[in-house]
PDB file of C-alpha atoms in Angstrom:
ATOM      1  CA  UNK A   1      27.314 -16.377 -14.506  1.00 83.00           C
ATOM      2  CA  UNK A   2      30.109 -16.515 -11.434  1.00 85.00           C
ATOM      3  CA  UNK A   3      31.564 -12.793 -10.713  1.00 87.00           C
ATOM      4  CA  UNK A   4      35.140 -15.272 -10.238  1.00 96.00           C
ATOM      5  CA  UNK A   5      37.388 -15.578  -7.541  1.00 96.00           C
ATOM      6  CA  UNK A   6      38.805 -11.686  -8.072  1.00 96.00           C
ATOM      7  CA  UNK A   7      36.013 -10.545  -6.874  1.00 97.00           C
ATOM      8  CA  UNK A   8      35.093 -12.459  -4.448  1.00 96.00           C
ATOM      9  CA  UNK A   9      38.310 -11.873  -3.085  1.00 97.00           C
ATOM     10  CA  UNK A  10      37.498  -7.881  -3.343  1.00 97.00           C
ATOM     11  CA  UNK A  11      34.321  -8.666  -1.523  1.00 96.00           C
ATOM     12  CA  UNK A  12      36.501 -10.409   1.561  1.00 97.00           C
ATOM     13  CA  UNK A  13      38.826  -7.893   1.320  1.00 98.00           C
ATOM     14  CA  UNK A  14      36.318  -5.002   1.347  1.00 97.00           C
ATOM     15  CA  UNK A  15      35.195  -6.008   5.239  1.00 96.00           C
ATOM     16  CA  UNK A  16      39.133  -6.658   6.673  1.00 98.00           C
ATOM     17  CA  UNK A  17      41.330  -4.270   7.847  1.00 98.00           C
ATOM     18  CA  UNK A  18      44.299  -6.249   7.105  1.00 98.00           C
ATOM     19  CA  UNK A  19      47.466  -5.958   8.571  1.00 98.00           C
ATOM     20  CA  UNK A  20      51.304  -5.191   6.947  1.00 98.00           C
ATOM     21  CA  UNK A  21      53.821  -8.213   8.699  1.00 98.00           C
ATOM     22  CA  UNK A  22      55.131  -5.035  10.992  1.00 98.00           C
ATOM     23  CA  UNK A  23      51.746  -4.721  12.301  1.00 98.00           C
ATOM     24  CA  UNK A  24      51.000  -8.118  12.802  1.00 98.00           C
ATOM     25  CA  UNK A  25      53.888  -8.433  15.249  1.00 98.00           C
ATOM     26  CA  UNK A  26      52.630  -5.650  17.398  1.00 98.00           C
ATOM     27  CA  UNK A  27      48.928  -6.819  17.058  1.00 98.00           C
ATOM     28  CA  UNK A  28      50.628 -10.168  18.407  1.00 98.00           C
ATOM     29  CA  UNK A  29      52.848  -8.657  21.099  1.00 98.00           C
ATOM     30  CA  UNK A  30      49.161  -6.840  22.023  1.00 98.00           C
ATOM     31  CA  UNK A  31      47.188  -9.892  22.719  1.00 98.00           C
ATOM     32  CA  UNK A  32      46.183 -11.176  18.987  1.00 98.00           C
ATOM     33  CA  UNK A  33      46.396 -14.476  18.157  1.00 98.00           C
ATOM     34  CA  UNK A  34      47.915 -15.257  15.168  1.00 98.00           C
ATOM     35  CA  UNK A  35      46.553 -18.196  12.973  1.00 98.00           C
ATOM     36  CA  UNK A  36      49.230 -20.067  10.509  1.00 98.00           C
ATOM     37  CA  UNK A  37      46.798 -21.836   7.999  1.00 98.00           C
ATOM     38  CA  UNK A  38      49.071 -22.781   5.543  1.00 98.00           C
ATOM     39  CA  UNK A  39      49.832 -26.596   4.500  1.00 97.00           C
ATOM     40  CA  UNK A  40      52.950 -28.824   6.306  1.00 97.00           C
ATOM     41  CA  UNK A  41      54.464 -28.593   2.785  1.00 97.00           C
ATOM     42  CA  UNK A  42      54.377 -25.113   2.755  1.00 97.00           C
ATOM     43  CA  UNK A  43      55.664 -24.471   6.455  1.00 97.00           C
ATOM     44  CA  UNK A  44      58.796 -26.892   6.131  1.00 96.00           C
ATOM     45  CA  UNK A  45      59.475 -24.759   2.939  1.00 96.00           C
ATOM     46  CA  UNK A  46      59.299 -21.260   4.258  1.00 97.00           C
ATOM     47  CA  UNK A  47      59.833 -21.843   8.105  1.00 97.00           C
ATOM     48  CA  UNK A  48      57.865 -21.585  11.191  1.00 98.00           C
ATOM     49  CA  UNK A  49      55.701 -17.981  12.229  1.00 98.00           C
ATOM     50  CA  UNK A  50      56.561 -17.371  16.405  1.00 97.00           C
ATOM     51  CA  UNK A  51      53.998 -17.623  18.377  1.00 96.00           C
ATOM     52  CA  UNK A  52      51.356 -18.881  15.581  1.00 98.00           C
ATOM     53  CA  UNK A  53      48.922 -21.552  15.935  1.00 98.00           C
ATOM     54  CA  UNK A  54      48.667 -23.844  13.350  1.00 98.00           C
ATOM     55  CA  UNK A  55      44.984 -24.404  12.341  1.00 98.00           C
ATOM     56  CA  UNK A  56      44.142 -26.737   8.868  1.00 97.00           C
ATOM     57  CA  UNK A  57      41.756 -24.254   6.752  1.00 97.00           C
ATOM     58  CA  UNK A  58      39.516 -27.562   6.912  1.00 97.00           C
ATOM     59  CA  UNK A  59      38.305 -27.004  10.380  1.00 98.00           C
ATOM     60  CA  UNK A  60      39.498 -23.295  11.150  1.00 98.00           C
ATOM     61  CA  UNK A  61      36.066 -22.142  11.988  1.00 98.00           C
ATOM     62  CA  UNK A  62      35.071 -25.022  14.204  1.00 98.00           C
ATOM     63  CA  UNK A  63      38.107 -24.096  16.364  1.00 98.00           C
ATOM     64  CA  UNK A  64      37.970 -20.555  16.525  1.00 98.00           C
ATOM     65  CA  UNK A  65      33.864 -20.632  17.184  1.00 98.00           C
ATOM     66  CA  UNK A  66      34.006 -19.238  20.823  1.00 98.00           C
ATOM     67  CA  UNK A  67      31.005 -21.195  21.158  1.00 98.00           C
ATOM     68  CA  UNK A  68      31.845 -24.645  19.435  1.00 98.00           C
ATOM     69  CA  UNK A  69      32.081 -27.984  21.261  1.00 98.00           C
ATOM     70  CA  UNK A  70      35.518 -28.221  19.450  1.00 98.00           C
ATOM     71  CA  UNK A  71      37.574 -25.167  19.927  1.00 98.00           C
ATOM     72  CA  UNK A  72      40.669 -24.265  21.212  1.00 98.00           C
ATOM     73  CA  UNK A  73      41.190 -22.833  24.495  1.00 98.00           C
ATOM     74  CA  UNK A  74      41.938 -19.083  22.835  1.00 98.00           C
ATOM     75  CA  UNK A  75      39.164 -18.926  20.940  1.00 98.00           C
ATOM     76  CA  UNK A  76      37.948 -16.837  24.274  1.00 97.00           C
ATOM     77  CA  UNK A  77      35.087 -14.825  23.092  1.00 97.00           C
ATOM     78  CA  UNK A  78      33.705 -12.705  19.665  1.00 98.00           C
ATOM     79  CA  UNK A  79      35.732  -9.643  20.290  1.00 97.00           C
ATOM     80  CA  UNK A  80      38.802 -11.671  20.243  1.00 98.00           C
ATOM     81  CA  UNK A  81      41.290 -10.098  17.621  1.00 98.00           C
ATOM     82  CA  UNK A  82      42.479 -13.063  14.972  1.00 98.00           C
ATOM     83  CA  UNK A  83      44.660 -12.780  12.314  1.00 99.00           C
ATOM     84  CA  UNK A  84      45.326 -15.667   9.661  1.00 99.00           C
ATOM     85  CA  UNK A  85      48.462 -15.584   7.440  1.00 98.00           C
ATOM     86  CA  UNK A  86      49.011 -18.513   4.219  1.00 98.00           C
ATOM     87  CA  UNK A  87      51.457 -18.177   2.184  1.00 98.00           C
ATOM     88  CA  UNK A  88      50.763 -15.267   0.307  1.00 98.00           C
ATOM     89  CA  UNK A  89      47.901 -13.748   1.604  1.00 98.00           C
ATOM     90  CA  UNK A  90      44.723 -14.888  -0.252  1.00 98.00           C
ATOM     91  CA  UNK A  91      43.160 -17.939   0.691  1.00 98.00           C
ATOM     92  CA  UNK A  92      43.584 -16.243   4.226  1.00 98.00           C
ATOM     93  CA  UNK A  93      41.648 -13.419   3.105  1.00 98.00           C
ATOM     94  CA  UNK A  94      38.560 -15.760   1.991  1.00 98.00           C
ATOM     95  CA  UNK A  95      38.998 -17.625   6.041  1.00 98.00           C
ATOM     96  CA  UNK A  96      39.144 -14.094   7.474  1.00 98.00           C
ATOM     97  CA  UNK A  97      35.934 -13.390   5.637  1.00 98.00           C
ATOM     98  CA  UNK A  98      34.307 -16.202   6.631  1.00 98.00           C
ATOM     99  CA  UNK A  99      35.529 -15.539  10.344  1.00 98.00           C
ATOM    100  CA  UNK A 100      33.540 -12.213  10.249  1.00 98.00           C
ATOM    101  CA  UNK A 101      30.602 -13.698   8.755  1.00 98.00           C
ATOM    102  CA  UNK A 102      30.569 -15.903  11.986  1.00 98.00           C
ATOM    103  CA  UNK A 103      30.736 -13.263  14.169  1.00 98.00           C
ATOM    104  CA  UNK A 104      34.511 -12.818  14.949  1.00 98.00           C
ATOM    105  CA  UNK A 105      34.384  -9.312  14.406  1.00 97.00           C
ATOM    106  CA  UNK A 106      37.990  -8.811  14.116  1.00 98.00           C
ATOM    107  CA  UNK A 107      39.388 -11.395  12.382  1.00 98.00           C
ATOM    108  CA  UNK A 108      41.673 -10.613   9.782  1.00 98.00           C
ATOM    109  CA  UNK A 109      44.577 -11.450   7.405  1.00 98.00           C
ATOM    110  CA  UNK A 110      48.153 -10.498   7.122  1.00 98.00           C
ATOM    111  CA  UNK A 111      48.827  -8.441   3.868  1.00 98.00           C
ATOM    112  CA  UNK A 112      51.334 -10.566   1.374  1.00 98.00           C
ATOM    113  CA  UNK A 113      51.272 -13.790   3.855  1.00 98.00           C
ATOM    114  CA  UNK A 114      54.209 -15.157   4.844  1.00 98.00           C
ATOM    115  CA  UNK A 115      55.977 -14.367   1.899  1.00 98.00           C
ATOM    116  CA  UNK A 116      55.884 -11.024   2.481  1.00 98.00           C
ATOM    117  CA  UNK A 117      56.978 -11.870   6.536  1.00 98.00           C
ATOM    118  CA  UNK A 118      59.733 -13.301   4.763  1.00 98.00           C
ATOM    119  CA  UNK A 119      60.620 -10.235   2.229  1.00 98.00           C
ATOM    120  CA  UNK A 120      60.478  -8.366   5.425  1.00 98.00           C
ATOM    121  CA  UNK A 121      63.222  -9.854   6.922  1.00 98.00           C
ATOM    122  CA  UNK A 122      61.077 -10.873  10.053  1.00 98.00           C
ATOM    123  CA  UNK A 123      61.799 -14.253  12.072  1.00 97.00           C
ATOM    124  CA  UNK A 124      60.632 -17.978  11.640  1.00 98.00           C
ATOM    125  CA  UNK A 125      61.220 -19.786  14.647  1.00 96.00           C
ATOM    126  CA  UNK A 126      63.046 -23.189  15.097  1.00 92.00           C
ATOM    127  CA  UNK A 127      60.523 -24.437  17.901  1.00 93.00           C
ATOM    128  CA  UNK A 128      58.013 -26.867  17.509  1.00 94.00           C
ATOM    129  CA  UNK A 129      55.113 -25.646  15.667  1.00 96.00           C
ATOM    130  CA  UNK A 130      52.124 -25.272  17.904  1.00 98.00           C
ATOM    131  CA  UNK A 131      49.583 -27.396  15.608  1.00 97.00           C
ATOM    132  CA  UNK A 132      46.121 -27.950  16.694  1.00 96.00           C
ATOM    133  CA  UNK A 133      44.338 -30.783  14.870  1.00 92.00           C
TER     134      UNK A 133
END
């Protein structure tokens, strides 16, 4: 019998030391890079994250691998601190899991996703997002 998604999520959650949407922007303005894996659907709805990178949850590991043929130029080394944000904070949980398990020590998830960046009053950003296929 499955133990279900609640506590699997539990189990992700158990190794992150996830962040509020305050601490996120300091973590941010200290070097993190912040991951925006939520959908083009979901980003024209709620807006834009500054200075994100938009990965597709499809290939997130694969680009953030420091040592894969086919990541992106900040994915700079194991110790590098990551945080993911979705919409409302779980699926990111189960990628920042995953993360770990590959050896990004501190990857992590914002708490509430973006809908809690919202409820926060925090910005979205009219730029261009920064997608990386």
């Amino acid at each position: 019998m499955s133990p279900g998604i609640d506590a699997l999520l539990e189990q992700a959650r158990a190794g992150l030391h996830r962040l509020t949407p305050q601490q996120t922007v300091e973590a941010v303005r200290g070097g993190a890079l912040l991951v925006d894996t939520r959908t083009d659907l979901q980003r024209r709805e709620q807006g834009d994250l500054p200075g994100a990178v938009v990965i597709d949850r499809t290939v997130l590991e694969w680009r953030l691998d420091p040592a894969s043929a086919w990541r992106i130029p900040e994915a700079t080394g194991y110790d590098r601190e990551i945080i993911l944000a979705c919409r409302q904070g779980y699926s990111s949980s189960l990628a920042a899991a995953s993360l770990q398990t590959l050896g990004l020590r501190r990857a992590t998830d914002m708490i509430g996703g973006v809908d809690a960046w919202l409820a926060a009053g925090l910005p979205t950003t009219d730029r261009p997002a920064d997608i990386r296929p």
